[in-house]
Coordinates of C-alpha atoms and ligand atoms in Angstrom, one line a residue:
M1 CA 4.2 220.5 24.5
A2 CA 3.1 217.8 22.7
Q3 CA 0.7 218.5 19.6
E4 CA -2.1 216.8 21.4
D5 CA -2.0 219.8 24.4
I6 CA -1.4 222.4 21.3
F7 CA -4.6 221.0 20.2
K8 CA -6.9 221.3 23.1
K9 CA -5.3 224.6 24.4
L10 CA -6.1 225.8 21.1
V11 CA -9.8 224.7 21.1
A12 CA -10.2 226.3 24.5
H13 CA -9.0 229.5 23.4
C14 CA -11.1 229.7 20.2
K15 CA -13.7 229.7 23.1
E16 CA -12.9 232.1 25.1
Y17 CA -11.5 234.8 22.8
G18 CA -15.0 234.4 20.8
Y19 CA -14.5 232.7 17.8
V20 CA -15.9 229.4 18.3
F21 CA -18.7 227.9 20.8
Q22 CA -20.6 224.5 20.8
S23 CA -23.6 224.7 19.5
S24 CA -26.3 224.6 22.0
E25 CA -24.1 224.8 24.9
I26 CA -26.5 225.9 28.0
Y27 CA -28.5 222.1 26.9
D28 CA -25.1 220.8 27.2
G29 CA -23.9 221.1 23.6
L30 CA -25.2 219.3 20.0
G31 CA -22.4 216.6 18.5
A32 CA -19.9 218.0 16.3
V33 CA -22.1 221.5 15.5
Y34 CA -20.8 224.7 16.5
D35 CA -21.5 228.3 16.3
Y36 CA -18.9 231.1 15.2
G37 CA -18.5 233.9 17.9
Q38 CA -17.8 237.5 17.2
N39 CA -14.3 236.9 16.0
G40 CA -15.1 233.9 14.6
V41 CA -17.3 235.2 12.3
E42 CA -14.9 238.1 11.2
L43 CA -12.7 236.0 10.3
K44 CA -14.8 233.3 8.4
N45 CA -16.3 236.4 6.4
N46 CA -12.6 236.9 5.7
I47 CA -11.9 233.4 4.1
K48 CA -15.4 233.3 2.7
K49 CA -13.8 236.5 0.8
Y50 CA -10.5 235.4 -0.4
W51 CA -11.2 232.3 -2.0
W52 CA -15.0 234.0 -3.6
D53 CA -12.8 237.0 -5.0
S54 CA -9.8 234.7 -6.4
M55 CA -12.6 232.5 -8.0
V56 CA -14.9 235.5 -9.2
L57 CA -13.0 238.5 -9.4
L58 CA -9.9 237.5 -10.7
H59 CA -11.4 235.1 -13.4
E60 CA -13.1 236.1 -15.8
N61 CA -14.9 232.8 -16.7
V62 CA -16.2 232.0 -13.5
V63 CA -19.5 233.1 -12.0
G64 CA -21.3 232.4 -8.4
I65 CA -25.0 231.4 -7.5
D66 CA -26.2 231.0 -4.6
S67 CA -28.5 227.5 -4.8
A68 CA -31.3 226.3 -2.4
I69 CA -30.2 223.9 0.4
F70 CA -33.7 222.3 0.0
M71 CA -33.7 220.8 -3.4
H72 CA -35.5 218.0 -5.2
P73 CA -35.4 213.9 -3.9
T74 CA -34.7 212.7 -7.6
I75 CA -31.2 215.3 -7.7
W76 CA -29.8 212.8 -4.7
K77 CA -30.8 209.6 -6.1
A78 CA -29.4 210.7 -10.1
S79 CA -25.9 211.9 -8.7
G80 CA -25.7 208.4 -6.5
H81 CA -25.5 209.8 -3.1
V82 CA -29.0 207.6 -2.2
D83 CA -26.9 204.6 -3.1
A84 CA -23.5 205.4 -2.3
F85 CA -22.9 207.9 -0.1
N86 CA -22.2 205.9 2.7
D87 CA -19.1 205.1 5.7
P88 CA -17.8 202.1 6.3
L89 CA -18.9 201.9 10.0
I90 CA -18.2 199.3 13.2
D91 CA -18.6 199.6 16.9
N92 CA -16.7 198.4 19.6
K93 CA -19.3 195.9 21.7
D94 CA -17.8 197.2 24.8
S95 CA -17.6 200.5 25.0
K96 CA -21.0 200.9 22.8
K97 CA -19.2 203.6 20.6
R98 CA -19.1 203.6 16.9
Y99 CA -16.4 204.0 14.7
R100 CA -15.0 204.8 11.0
A101 CA -13.8 201.1 10.1
D102 CA -11.9 203.3 6.9
V103 CA -10.4 205.4 9.4
L104 CA -8.9 203.0 11.8
I105 CA -7.2 201.6 9.3
E106 CA -5.8 205.1 8.4
E107 CA -4.5 205.5 12.2
Q108 CA -3.0 202.3 11.9
L109 CA -1.0 203.2 9.0
A110 CA -0.4 206.6 10.8
K111 CA 1.4 204.9 13.6
Y112 CA 3.6 202.7 11.0
E113 CA 4.7 205.8 9.8
E114 CA 5.1 207.3 13.2
K115 CA 7.4 205.0 13.9
M116 CA 9.7 205.4 11.1
D117 CA 9.9 209.4 11.9
K118 CA 10.9 208.6 15.4
E119 CA 14.0 206.3 14.5
V120 CA 14.9 208.7 11.5
A121 CA 14.9 211.8 14.7
K122 CA 16.5 209.7 16.9
A123 CA 19.5 208.8 14.1
Q124 CA 19.3 212.5 12.8
K125 CA 20.1 213.7 16.4
R126 CA 23.0 211.5 16.8
F127 CA 24.6 212.1 13.7
G128 CA 24.2 215.9 13.2
D129 CA 25.1 217.4 9.7
A130 CA 26.5 214.0 8.8
F131 CA 23.2 212.5 8.7
D132 CA 21.5 210.8 5.0
E133 CA 18.1 210.2 5.7
K134 CA 17.3 208.9 2.6
Q135 CA 20.1 206.2 3.5
F136 CA 19.6 205.3 6.2
R137 CA 15.4 204.8 5.4
E138 CA 17.0 202.1 3.0
T139 CA 19.1 200.3 5.6
N140 CA 18.1 200.7 8.8
P141 CA 16.6 197.3 9.6
R142 CA 13.6 198.5 12.2
V143 CA 12.7 201.6 9.5
L144 CA 12.6 198.6 6.8
A145 CA 10.5 196.2 9.5
N146 CA 7.7 199.1 9.8
Q147 CA 8.2 200.3 6.3
E148 CA 7.1 196.6 5.0
K149 CA 3.9 196.4 7.3
W150 CA 2.8 199.5 6.2
N151 CA 3.1 198.2 2.3
A152 CA 1.1 195.1 2.9
L153 CA -1.3 196.9 4.6
H154 CA -1.6 199.4 2.5
A155 CA -2.2 197.6 -0.3
R156 CA -4.7 194.8 1.0
F157 CA -6.5 197.9 2.6
S158 CA -6.6 199.5 -1.0
D159 CA -8.7 196.0 -2.6
A160 CA -11.0 195.9 0.2
L161 CA -12.0 200.1 -0.3
N162 CA -11.8 199.0 -4.0
A163 CA -14.0 196.2 -3.8
S164 CA -15.8 197.6 -1.5
D165 CA -14.9 194.4 0.8
L166 CA -16.6 195.3 4.3
A167 CA -15.6 191.5 5.2
E168 CA -12.1 191.9 4.6
L169 CA -11.8 195.7 6.4
K170 CA -12.8 194.4 10.0
Q171 CA -10.1 191.1 9.0
I172 CA -8.0 193.5 8.3
I173 CA -8.8 194.8 11.8
E174 CA -8.3 192.1 13.9
D175 CA -5.7 191.3 11.7
E176 CA -3.5 194.5 12.8
G177 CA -4.9 194.1 16.3
I178 CA -6.4 197.5 16.3
V179 CA -8.1 198.2 20.0
C180 CA -11.4 200.7 20.8
P181 CA -9.6 203.8 22.5
I182 CA -11.9 203.7 24.6
S183 CA -12.2 200.0 26.5
G184 CA -9.0 199.0 24.8
S185 CA -11.0 195.9 23.7
R186 CA -11.0 193.8 20.4
N187 CA -14.4 192.7 20.8
W188 CA -15.4 194.6 17.6
T189 CA -19.0 193.8 15.6
D190 CA -19.2 193.6 11.7
V191 CA -19.1 196.3 9.4
R192 CA -22.0 197.7 8.1
Q193 CA -22.4 200.8 5.2
F194 CA -24.1 204.3 6.8
N195 CA -25.8 206.4 5.0
L196 CA -24.6 209.8 5.6
M197 CA -27.9 212.2 4.8
F198 CA -30.0 213.5 6.6
S199 CA -34.1 213.4 5.9
T200 CA -36.6 215.6 6.4
D201 CA -40.1 215.7 5.5
M202 CA -41.6 218.6 3.1
G203 CA -45.1 219.5 3.3
S204 CA -47.8 219.2 5.8
T205 CA -49.9 216.9 5.9
A206 CA -48.3 213.1 6.7
D207 CA -49.5 211.5 3.0
G208 CA -48.4 214.2 0.7
A209 CA -45.7 214.9 2.4
L210 CA -41.6 214.3 0.6
K211 CA -39.2 212.7 1.3
I212 CA -36.2 215.6 1.2
Y213 CA -32.9 215.8 2.0
L214 CA -30.7 218.5 3.8
R215 CA -27.5 218.7 0.5
P216 CA -24.5 216.8 1.6
E217 CA -22.5 219.1 -0.8
T218 CA -23.2 222.0 -3.0
A219 CA -22.2 220.7 -5.9
Q220 CA -25.5 219.1 -7.5
G221 CA -26.9 223.1 -7.1
I222 CA -24.5 224.4 -9.1
F223 CA -24.9 221.0 -11.7
V224 CA -28.6 221.5 -12.1
N225 CA -28.3 225.3 -12.7
Y226 CA -25.8 224.6 -15.5
L227 CA -27.9 225.4 -18.6
N228 CA -29.7 228.1 -16.7
V229 CA -25.8 230.2 -16.1
Q230 CA -24.5 229.3 -19.6
K231 CA -27.6 230.0 -21.5
T232 CA -28.3 233.6 -18.9
G233 CA -24.9 234.5 -18.9
R234 CA -23.9 233.7 -22.6
M235 CA -21.1 231.3 -20.7
K236 CA -18.3 229.6 -23.6
L237 CA -16.3 226.8 -22.3
P238 CA -14.5 226.8 -20.6
F239 CA -16.4 228.2 -18.0
G240 CA -17.0 228.1 -14.0
I241 CA -19.8 228.1 -11.7
A242 CA -18.1 229.0 -8.0
Q243 CA -21.0 228.5 -5.3
I244 CA -20.3 229.1 -1.0
G245 CA -23.1 227.1 1.1
K246 CA -24.1 224.9 3.4
A247 CA -23.4 221.2 3.4
F248 CA -24.7 218.6 6.2
R249 CA -23.8 215.3 6.8
N250 CA -24.7 213.0 9.8
E251 CA -21.0 211.9 10.2
I252 CA -20.5 208.5 12.3
V253 CA -17.1 210.0 13.6
A254 CA -17.5 213.5 14.4
R255 CA -14.1 214.3 16.1
Q256 CA -11.2 217.0 16.3
F257 CA -13.6 219.9 16.6
I258 CA -14.7 221.9 13.7
F259 CA -12.7 219.2 11.4
R260 CA -15.7 216.6 10.8
M261 CA -19.0 218.6 11.3
R262 CA -22.3 217.7 11.0
E263 CA -23.2 220.7 9.4
F264 CA -20.5 223.1 8.0
E265 CA -19.9 225.0 5.4
Q266 CA -18.5 224.5 1.4
M267 CA -17.2 226.7 -1.0
E268 CA -17.5 224.5 -4.3
M269 CA -16.5 225.5 -7.8
Q270 CA -17.5 223.4 -11.1
F271 CA -14.9 224.1 -14.7
F272 CA -16.7 222.8 -17.2
V273 CA -14.5 221.7 -19.9
K274 CA -14.4 220.2 -23.3
P275 CA -14.3 216.2 -23.0
G276 CA -10.5 214.8 -23.5
T277 CA -8.6 218.2 -21.9
E278 CA -10.4 217.9 -18.8
L279 CA -7.1 216.4 -17.2
D280 CA -5.1 218.9 -18.6
W281 CA -7.5 221.5 -16.8
F282 CA -6.8 218.8 -13.6
D283 CA -3.0 220.1 -13.3
K284 CA -4.0 223.8 -14.3
W285 CA -6.5 223.6 -10.6
K286 CA -4.3 221.7 -8.7
E287 CA -1.6 224.6 -9.2
T288 CA -4.1 227.1 -8.8
R289 CA -5.6 226.0 -5.6
I290 CA -2.1 225.0 -4.0
N291 CA -0.9 228.8 -5.0
W292 CA -3.7 230.3 -3.3
H293 CA -2.8 228.3 0.3
R294 CA 0.5 228.9 0.0
A295 CA 0.1 232.5 -0.4
L296 CA -1.2 233.3 2.9
G297 CA 2.6 232.2 4.1
F298 CA 2.2 229.7 6.4
G299 CA 4.7 227.7 4.9
D300 CA 5.1 225.7 1.7
E301 CA 6.6 222.5 3.6
N302 CA 3.4 222.4 5.7
Y303 CA 1.2 221.2 2.8
R304 CA 1.2 218.2 0.2
F305 CA -1.0 216.9 -2.0
H306 CA -2.2 213.1 -1.5
V307 CA -3.3 210.8 -4.6
H308 CA -6.8 209.4 -4.0
E309 CA -6.2 205.7 -3.5
K310 CA -10.1 205.2 -4.6
L311 CA -12.0 207.2 -6.7
A312 CA -15.2 208.2 -6.0
H313 CA -17.8 207.2 -8.5
Y314 CA -17.8 210.0 -10.5
A315 CA -13.9 210.7 -10.6
N316 CA -11.6 210.0 -13.5
A317 CA -8.6 211.7 -10.7
A318 CA -8.6 213.0 -7.5
V319 CA -5.9 214.3 -4.9
D320 CA -6.5 216.0 -1.5
V321 CA -4.4 219.7 -0.6
E322 CA -3.0 218.7 3.1
Y323 CA -1.9 220.6 5.1
K324 CA -0.2 219.9 8.7
F325 CA -2.3 219.8 11.7
P326 CA -1.0 219.2 14.9
F327 CA -3.1 215.9 14.8
G328 CA -0.8 215.4 11.4
F329 CA -1.6 215.9 7.6
K330 CA -4.9 215.9 7.0
E331 CA -7.7 216.6 4.1
V332 CA -8.4 220.7 3.7
E333 CA -9.2 220.9 0.2
G334 CA -10.5 218.7 -3.0
I335 CA -9.7 218.7 -6.5
H336 CA -11.8 216.2 -8.5
S337 CA -11.9 215.5 -11.9
R338 CA -15.8 214.3 -12.2
T339 CA -15.9 213.4 -16.1
D340 CA -19.2 214.2 -17.2
F341 CA -21.2 211.9 -14.4
D342 CA -23.3 214.6 -12.7
L343 CA -24.4 216.1 -15.7
S344 CA -25.1 213.1 -17.8
Q345 CA -27.2 211.5 -14.6
H346 CA -29.1 214.8 -14.4
Q347 CA -29.8 214.4 -18.4
K348 CA -31.2 211.2 -17.4
Y349 CA -32.9 211.3 -14.6
S350 CA -34.9 214.4 -15.6
G351 CA -35.5 213.8 -19.1
K352 CA -33.8 217.6 -20.2
K353 CA -30.8 217.7 -22.2
I354 CA -28.0 218.7 -20.8
Q355 CA -25.3 219.9 -22.8
Y356 CA -23.3 222.8 -24.5
F357 CA -23.3 223.4 -28.5
D358 CA -19.6 223.5 -29.4
P359 CA -19.4 226.4 -32.2
E360 CA -16.0 225.7 -33.0
L361 CA -16.6 221.9 -33.5
G362 CA -20.6 222.6 -34.9
E363 CA -21.5 219.9 -32.3
S364 CA -23.2 219.2 -29.2
Y365 CA -22.3 217.8 -25.8
V366 CA -22.5 216.9 -22.6
P367 CA -19.4 219.0 -20.5
Y368 CA -16.9 217.7 -18.6
V369 CA -16.1 219.1 -15.2
V370 CA -13.0 219.4 -12.2
E371 CA -13.9 220.6 -9.5
T372 CA -12.3 222.2 -6.3
S373 CA -14.1 221.9 -3.2
I374 CA -12.6 223.2 0.2
G375 CA -14.6 223.5 3.8
V376 CA -14.7 227.0 5.3
D377 CA -14.6 225.4 8.3
R378 CA -12.0 223.5 7.7
M379 CA -9.7 225.8 6.5
F380 CA -10.7 227.9 9.5
L381 CA -9.5 225.5 11.6
Q382 CA -6.7 225.8 9.2
V383 CA -6.1 229.0 9.4
V384 CA -6.1 229.1 13.3
A385 CA -3.7 226.1 14.3
A386 CA -1.5 227.8 11.9
S387 CA -2.1 231.5 13.3
Y388 CA -1.5 230.1 17.4
C389 CA 1.5 230.9 19.0
E390 CA 3.0 230.6 22.8
E391 CA 5.9 232.6 23.2
E392 CA 8.4 233.7 25.8
V393 CA 8.8 237.6 26.3
E394 CA 10.1 239.8 29.1
S395 CA 7.6 241.8 30.7
N396 CA 8.9 244.5 33.2
G397 CA 12.2 242.5 33.8
K398 CA 10.6 239.5 34.3
K399 CA 9.8 236.6 32.0
D400 CA 6.0 236.2 31.2
T401 CA 4.3 234.0 28.1
R402 CA 2.6 235.6 25.5
V403 CA -0.3 233.7 23.6
V404 CA -0.1 235.6 20.2
M405 CA -2.9 234.7 17.0
K406 CA -0.3 235.6 14.5
L407 CA -3.3 235.9 11.8
P408 CA -2.6 236.4 8.5
P409 CA -3.5 240.6 8.6
V410 CA -6.2 240.4 5.5
L411 CA -8.1 237.9 6.9
A412 CA -7.5 239.2 11.4
P413 CA -11.4 240.0 12.4
V414 CA -10.0 243.4 13.9
K415 CA -7.3 245.1 12.3
L416 CA -6.8 247.5 14.9
A417 CA -7.8 248.7 18.4
V418 CA -7.1 252.3 19.4
M419 CA -6.8 252.9 22.9
P420 CA -6.5 256.1 25.6
L421 CA -3.8 255.8 27.8
V422 CA -5.4 257.2 30.5
K423 CA -9.5 257.9 30.8
K424 CA -9.0 261.7 31.3
D425 CA -7.9 264.7 30.2
G426 CA -9.1 264.3 26.2
L427 CA -7.6 261.5 25.6
P428 CA -11.0 258.9 25.2
E429 CA -12.5 261.9 23.2
K430 CA -8.9 261.6 20.7
A431 CA -9.1 257.9 20.8
R432 CA -12.5 257.8 19.1
E433 CA -12.5 260.4 16.8
I434 CA -9.6 258.4 15.0
I435 CA -11.7 255.5 15.5
D436 CA -14.6 257.4 13.7
D437 CA -12.2 258.1 10.7
L438 CA -11.1 254.8 10.2
K439 CA -14.8 252.6 11.3
F440 CA -15.5 252.5 7.5
D441 CA -12.3 251.6 6.3
F442 CA -11.6 248.6 8.8
N443 CA -12.8 247.1 11.8
C444 CA -11.8 248.9 14.8
Q445 CA -11.6 248.0 18.4
Y446 CA -11.6 250.3 20.9
D447 CA -10.3 249.5 24.3
E448 CA -9.7 251.7 27.7
K449 CA -9.9 248.9 30.2
D450 CA -6.4 248.2 32.6
S451 CA -3.1 248.6 32.1
I452 CA -1.7 248.7 28.0
G453 CA 0.4 245.8 28.8
K454 CA -2.8 244.0 29.4
R455 CA -4.5 245.4 26.5
Y456 CA -2.1 244.8 24.2
R457 CA -1.9 240.8 25.7
R458 CA -5.7 240.6 25.2
Q459 CA -5.4 241.8 21.6
D460 CA -2.5 239.7 20.7
A461 CA -4.8 236.7 22.0
I462 CA -7.9 237.8 19.2
G463 CA -4.8 238.6 16.8
T464 CA -5.5 242.3 16.3
P465 CA -2.0 243.3 13.6
F466 CA -1.9 246.4 15.0
C467 CA -2.5 248.6 18.4
V468 CA -2.7 252.7 18.2
T469 CA -2.0 254.6 21.8
V470 CA -3.6 257.8 22.6
D471 CA -1.5 259.8 24.4
H472 CA -0.9 263.6 26.0
Q473 CA 1.6 264.6 22.8
T474 CA -0.9 263.1 21.0
L475 CA -3.1 265.9 22.0
E476 CA -0.2 268.5 20.8
D477 CA 1.2 267.2 17.7
Q478 CA -1.0 264.9 16.2
T479 CA 0.8 261.5 16.1
V480 CA 0.1 258.6 18.0
T481 CA 1.8 255.2 19.0
I482 CA 1.7 252.0 16.4
R483 CA 2.6 248.5 18.3
F484 CA 3.1 245.8 16.0
R485 CA 1.1 242.5 17.0
D486 CA 4.3 240.2 16.2
T487 CA 7.6 242.2 16.2
M488 CA 6.1 244.3 19.2
E489 CA 7.9 246.7 18.0
Q490 CA 6.5 250.7 18.2
E491 CA 6.7 253.8 16.5
R492 CA 5.7 256.7 16.6
V493 CA 3.7 258.2 13.5
A494 CA 1.2 261.1 12.5
I495 CA -2.6 259.8 13.0
A496 CA -2.7 261.4 9.5
E497 CA -0.6 258.1 8.3
L498 CA -2.2 255.5 9.7
K499 CA -5.2 254.7 7.0
N500 CA -2.5 254.7 4.1
M501 CA 0.3 252.5 6.8
I502 CA -2.4 249.6 7.6
A503 CA -4.4 249.6 4.1
D504 CA -1.3 248.0 3.2
Q505 CA -1.0 245.8 5.2
V506 CA -4.5 244.3 5.4
S507 CA -5.1 244.5 1.5
F508 CA -6.5 241.4 -0.3
K509 CA -5.4 243.1 -3.5
K510 CA -1.6 242.7 -2.0
L511 CA -2.5 239.0 -1.7
F512 CA -4.2 238.7 -5.1
A513 CA -1.0 239.9 -6.5
K514 CA 0.8 237.1 -5.0
L515 CA -1.6 234.1 -6.8
K516 CA -0.5 235.3 -10.3
Ligands
LIG1 N1 -18.7 218.1 -3.5 C1 -17.4 217.3 -3.2 C2 -17.0 217.2 -1.7 O1 -18.3 217.6 -1.8 P1 -15.8 216.2 -0.1 O2 -14.0 215.8 -0.4 O3 -16.4 215.5 0.2 O4 -16.3 216.3 -1.5 C3 -14.7 218.0 0.1 O5 -15.7 217.7 0.6 C4 -14.0 219.2 1.6 O6 -15.5 219.9 2.1 C5 -13.2 218.5 2.0 O7 -12.1 218.9 1.8 C6 -13.3 219.5 3.4 O8 -12.8 220.9 3.5 C7 -15.3 219.7 3.7 N2 -15.9 218.7 4.7 C8 -16.6 217.6 3.9 N3 -17.1 216.9 5.0 C9 -16.8 217.6 6.3 C10 -17.0 217.8 7.7 N4 -18.1 216.7 7.8 N5 -17.3 218.8 8.3 C11 -16.2 219.9 7.9 N6 -15.6 219.7 6.6 C12 -15.6 218.9 6.2

């Protein structure tokens, strides 16, 4: 099945099983804004716990805060967001659709990559084990021609971005013959800059109202609290401040479900270091963060680093952690060495000294910062995309397809479903008794409707790792059947063993042990 079709199915599945709903759906929805349903919120909370604990519990020198969304408007002037938080936009005059000029060009680059990959795949099929991919890529004329086009476009694109040359971006789109996917035409407007911040008024009278912004990143709430935390926590450099919270961006192109939203949540950590040591810390955090992703077991080959072509105005190094989504490798997390830009700017604009007194050097300086920044929603999409499976199975001697979310058990919204085989003979009461015993440890679900087979499928679709069936034998010997989601195998176990068995599989501690 084409990756695009799988993605469509995933989106439908998220709605059908209470993971993600379109915001304001009964009013026909609101663009790029989503709500999380009863299962979605549990998965989201588990992702947040994995991140928060891995930062704040596992690092003695990282503490958390929760700053307000509304902040003094000068903060956004100081941070550069008022003047420079822009995306280059272009409109197609025929379809009246708006695009990001840089994204159109990136998609064109991806097309050249796809063409090369197709040639490689074809040759691989033809030559089998004897195939030497490196040699093929270096000698095949069609691959070389596409590589040359890719190199030329890439160089031109980087130069245009670095020079913020909007006319050149338009020229590239024209020279590459890029068409609007809706109208199919090349009838483009000029490229313009578009500021992504939402604003609103604070205060009751029109005259006295203050124009404030909905924060486009949580990081600034950390920077402006640097002194508060450092002093009250008696923190010594190097140390970090972590925060999880909402951020808002008026995205021009909001596509691909919850990948790019207008209201989303970020998990950010700013690590304050001595100037000159920031690039070592940058490397350390790169490693720490890629290990965090890999520990979930979705396959190391599905992650890669992407080094930024154009550095943001505040950075001296930056990489993205990318995951192979059904629509290609895309950014999940950014790791940035932000220098002393933000603290220095806040020092300048607020007139307050924002420095660290280094007892070893006997002098004060503005610390440098390494930031790790990941979107909760994007991580959520990564987890569900990696977990969604359609499998051929045998059911009552017939071939059938089951849809199963192979979520890491530690992140699964519901850990176990308890099911009485029939709705009589004291089996429902026994099932409730088991839930009453386990519900303080795990999120449990009671399910008595339909056949056991249908109930298993329903739980597979949610991603519940364990199903426990209570039958007549249970009443006699206090044993139940436990069925494992991924293997579909079943085992007879004592009720008394359930807690330890499940706890071992859904333990955060076990996951954290992999991060060492
Ligand atoms: N403080 C740095 C910062 O905000 P960013 O690369 O713009 O950097 C960091 O954003 C992360 O936030 C991204 O890697 C992505 O996971 C998430 N993110 C950014 N914009 C988003 C959007 N419109 N919708 C969902 N997630 C987004």
